[in-house]
Coordinates of N, CA, C and O in Angstrom, one line a residue:
M1 N 42.3 52.9 195.5 CA 42.5 54.4 195.9 C 41.4 54.7 196.6 O 40.2 54.9 196.0
E2 N 41.3 55.2 197.8 CA 40.2 56.0 198.4 C 40.0 57.3 198.1 O 40.8 58.1 197.7
T3 N 38.7 57.5 197.7 CA 38.5 58.9 197.0 C 37.3 59.5 197.7 O 36.5 58.9 198.6
V4 N 37.2 61.0 197.8 CA 36.2 61.7 198.4 C 35.0 61.5 198.0 O 34.8 61.3 196.6
S5 N 33.7 61.3 198.6 CA 32.4 61.3 197.9 C 32.1 62.3 197.0 O 32.8 63.5 197.1
D6 N 31.3 62.0 195.9 CA 31.3 62.8 194.8 C 30.6 64.5 195.0 O 31.2 65.0 194.7
S7 N 29.9 64.1 196.0 CA 29.1 65.8 196.4 C 30.4 66.4 197.4 O 30.6 67.7 196.8
R8 N 31.0 66.1 198.4 CA 32.1 66.5 198.7 C 33.4 66.9 197.9 O 34.0 68.1 198.0
A9 N 33.5 65.9 197.0 CA 35.0 66.3 195.9 C 34.5 67.4 195.0 O 35.3 68.1 194.6
S10 N 33.3 67.6 194.3 CA 32.9 68.7 193.7 C 32.8 70.1 194.3 O 33.5 70.8 193.8
V11 N 32.7 70.1 195.8 CA 32.8 71.4 196.7 C 34.3 71.3 196.6 O 34.7 72.5 196.3
R12 N 35.1 70.7 197.1 CA 36.3 70.7 197.6 C 37.0 71.2 196.1 O 38.2 72.0 196.3
A13 N 36.9 70.4 194.9 CA 37.3 70.9 194.0 C 37.3 72.4 193.5 O 38.4 73.1 192.9
Y14 N 36.0 72.9 193.5 CA 35.8 73.8 193.3 C 36.6 75.0 194.3 O 37.3 76.2 193.6
L15 N 36.7 74.7 195.5 CA 37.6 75.6 196.5 C 38.8 75.7 196.0 O 39.5 76.5 196.3
E16 N 39.3 74.6 195.7 CA 40.8 74.4 195.3 C 41.2 75.1 194.1 O 42.2 75.8 194.0
A17 N 40.3 74.9 193.1 CA 40.3 75.7 192.1 C 40.6 77.3 192.2 O 41.2 78.1 191.5
E18 N 39.6 77.6 193.1 CA 39.4 79.2 193.4 C 40.7 79.4 194.2 O 41.2 80.6 193.6
D19 N 41.3 78.8 194.9 CA 42.8 79.3 195.3 C 43.8 79.0 194.6 O 44.6 80.0 194.4
I20 N 43.5 78.1 193.7 CA 44.8 78.0 192.6 C 44.7 79.5 191.7 O 45.8 80.0 191.5
A21 N 43.8 79.4 191.3 CA 43.2 81.0 190.3 C 44.1 82.0 191.2 O 44.4 82.9 190.7
Q22 N 43.4 82.2 192.4 CA 43.9 83.3 193.1 C 45.5 83.5 193.5 O 46.0 84.7 193.4
R23 N 45.9 82.4 193.6 CA 47.3 82.3 194.1 C 48.2 82.8 192.6 O 49.4 83.4 192.6
A24 N 47.6 82.8 191.6 CA 48.1 82.9 190.4 C 48.0 84.3 189.8 O 48.4 84.7 188.7
G25 N 46.9 84.8 190.5 CA 46.3 86.2 189.9 C 45.5 86.3 188.8 O 45.9 86.9 188.0
Q26 N 45.0 85.1 188.6 CA 44.1 84.7 187.6 C 42.8 84.5 187.8 O 42.3 84.5 188.9
S27 N 41.7 85.0 186.9 CA 40.3 84.8 186.8 C 39.7 83.1 187.1 O 40.7 82.6 186.4
L28 N 39.2 82.9 187.6 CA 39.0 81.3 187.7 C 38.2 80.8 186.5 O 37.6 81.6 185.8
S29 N 38.9 79.7 186.2 CA 38.6 79.1 184.5 C 38.6 77.6 184.7 O 39.0 77.1 186.0
S30 N 38.3 76.9 183.6 CA 38.0 75.5 183.7 C 39.6 74.9 183.9 O 39.7 73.8 184.5
L31 N 40.4 75.7 183.4 CA 41.9 74.9 183.9 C 42.1 75.0 185.3 O 42.8 73.8 185.7
H32 N 41.8 75.8 185.8 CA 41.9 75.7 187.5 C 41.1 74.6 188.0 O 41.7 74.0 188.8
M33 N 39.9 74.3 187.6 CA 39.2 73.3 187.9 C 39.7 71.8 187.7 O 39.9 71.2 188.5
L34 N 40.3 71.9 186.5 CA 41.1 70.6 186.1 C 42.3 70.3 187.0 O 42.4 69.3 187.4
L35 N 43.1 71.5 187.2 CA 44.3 71.3 188.1 C 43.7 71.0 189.6 O 44.7 70.3 190.2
A36 N 42.8 71.4 189.9 CA 42.4 71.3 191.4 C 41.9 69.5 191.7 O 42.0 69.0 192.6
F37 N 41.6 69.2 190.5 CA 41.4 67.7 190.7 C 42.5 66.8 191.0 O 42.5 65.6 191.5
F38 N 43.6 67.1 190.8 CA 44.9 66.5 190.9 C 45.4 67.0 192.3 O 46.4 66.5 193.1
T39 N 44.3 67.7 193.1 CA 45.0 68.0 194.8 C 44.6 66.9 195.6 O 45.0 67.0 196.8
F40 N 43.5 65.9 195.0 CA 43.1 65.0 196.2 C 42.5 64.0 195.4 O 42.5 64.1 194.3
P41 N 42.6 62.7 196.1 CA 42.0 61.6 195.3 C 40.7 61.8 195.1 O 39.8 62.0 195.9
N42 N 40.1 61.7 193.5 CA 38.7 61.5 193.6 C 38.5 60.9 191.9 O 39.5 60.7 191.4
R43 N 37.2 60.8 191.6 CA 36.8 60.1 190.5 C 37.4 60.6 189.3 O 38.0 60.2 188.4
A44 N 37.4 61.8 189.5 CA 37.6 62.8 187.9 C 39.4 62.9 187.9 O 39.5 62.5 186.8
Q45 N 40.1 62.6 189.0 CA 41.4 62.4 188.7 C 41.6 61.3 188.1 O 42.5 61.2 187.6
A46 N 41.0 60.2 189.0 CA 41.4 58.9 188.2 C 40.8 58.7 186.7 O 41.8 58.1 186.0
L47 N 40.0 59.5 186.4 CA 39.7 59.1 184.6 C 40.9 60.4 184.3 O 40.9 59.4 183.0
L48 N 40.9 61.5 184.5 CA 42.3 61.9 183.7 C 43.5 61.4 183.8 O 44.0 61.2 182.5
I49 N 43.9 60.6 185.0 CA 45.0 59.7 184.9 C 44.9 58.5 183.8 O 45.7 58.2 182.8
E50 N 43.8 57.8 183.7 CA 43.5 56.8 183.0 C 43.6 57.3 181.4 O 44.0 56.9 180.9
R51 N 43.4 58.4 181.1 CA 43.5 59.4 179.9 C 44.7 59.5 179.4 O 45.0 60.0 178.6
G52 N 45.9 59.5 180.4 CA 47.2 59.8 179.9 C 47.4 61.5 180.7 O 48.2 62.1 180.2
M53 N 46.4 62.2 181.5 CA 46.8 63.3 181.6 C 47.0 63.6 183.1 O 46.8 62.9 184.0
D54 N 48.3 64.7 183.3 CA 48.5 64.9 184.5 C 48.6 66.3 184.8 O 48.6 67.1 183.6
E55 N 49.0 67.0 185.9 CA 49.3 68.4 185.9 C 50.1 69.0 185.2 O 49.9 70.2 184.2
D56 N 51.5 68.3 184.6 CA 52.4 69.0 183.9 C 52.1 69.0 182.4 O 52.2 69.9 181.6
R57 N 51.4 68.0 182.2 CA 50.7 67.8 180.6 C 49.7 68.7 180.3 O 49.6 69.6 179.2
L58 N 48.7 68.9 181.7 CA 47.8 70.2 180.9 C 48.5 71.7 181.1 O 48.3 72.2 180.1
L59 N 49.3 71.7 181.8 CA 50.1 73.1 181.8 C 51.0 73.2 180.7 O 51.1 74.4 179.9
E60 N 51.6 71.8 180.0 CA 52.2 72.2 178.8 C 51.2 72.6 177.4 O 51.9 73.2 176.6
H61 N 50.3 72.2 177.6 CA 49.1 72.5 176.5 C 48.4 73.9 176.6 O 47.9 74.4 175.8
V62 N 48.7 74.5 177.8 CA 48.1 75.6 178.1 C 49.5 77.0 178.0 O 50.1 77.1 178.8
R63 N 49.1 77.6 176.9 CA 50.5 78.7 176.6 C 49.6 79.7 176.8 O 50.2 80.7 177.5
V64 N 48.5 80.3 176.7 CA 47.8 81.4 177.2 C 46.4 81.2 177.9 O 45.6 80.5 177.0
L65 N 46.0 81.8 178.8 CA 45.0 81.7 179.4 C 43.8 82.6 178.5 O 44.0 83.8 178.5
E66 N 43.2 81.7 177.6 CA 42.3 82.7 176.8 C 40.8 82.9 177.3 O 40.7 81.9 178.3
E67 N 40.1 83.9 177.0 CA 38.7 84.0 177.8 C 37.6 82.9 177.5 O 37.9 82.5 176.3
E68 N 37.1 82.2 178.5 CA 36.2 81.3 178.1 C 34.8 82.0 178.3 O 34.7 82.9 179.1
P69 N 33.8 81.2 177.8 CA 32.4 81.6 178.3 C 32.2 82.0 179.8 O 32.8 80.8 180.3
K70 N 31.5 82.8 180.1 CA 31.4 83.4 181.5 C 30.9 81.9 182.6 O 31.0 82.0 183.5
R71 N 30.0 81.2 181.9 CA 29.1 80.3 182.6 C 30.1 79.0 182.3 O 29.9 77.8 183.0
M72 N 31.0 79.0 181.9 CA 32.1 77.7 181.8 C 32.0 76.9 183.1 O 32.0 75.7 183.4
V73 N 32.6 77.7 184.5 CA 32.8 77.3 185.6 C 31.5 76.7 186.3 O 31.5 75.6 186.7
S74 N 30.6 77.3 186.0 CA 29.3 76.9 186.5 C 28.7 76.0 185.9 O 28.1 74.8 186.7
R75 N 28.9 75.6 184.5 CA 28.6 74.5 183.8 C 29.3 73.3 184.6 O 28.8 72.2 184.7
I76 N 30.6 73.0 184.8 CA 31.4 72.4 185.3 C 30.9 72.2 186.5 O 30.9 70.8 186.9
R77 N 30.6 73.1 187.6 CA 29.9 72.4 188.8 C 28.8 71.8 188.7 O 28.7 71.1 189.6
E78 N 27.9 72.1 187.8 CA 26.3 71.6 187.7 C 26.6 70.1 187.4 O 26.4 69.0 187.7
R79 N 27.7 70.1 186.3 CA 27.7 68.6 185.7 C 28.3 67.8 187.1 O 28.2 66.6 187.0
A80 N 29.1 68.3 187.7 CA 30.0 67.5 188.6 C 29.1 67.3 190.0 O 29.4 65.9 190.7
R81 N 28.2 67.9 189.8 CA 26.9 67.4 191.2 C 26.1 66.2 190.7 O 26.2 65.3 191.0

């Protein structure tokens, strides 16, 4: 599987996550970031799949979007870089 370079992937995932959240009428959260990793080939997607995770499984486990710490998305972006 050809993947997007790590730095481009982190930027693309963030933009995809923003789009997913906006289309759902929700504030950007770590769930949107995880879902974004399934929108294009990347190392995070490969790791999630290796661990038995996919979009449907993520959504099954999320019943209510609870508030998370305000810096959660920023921390994810920092670690992705």
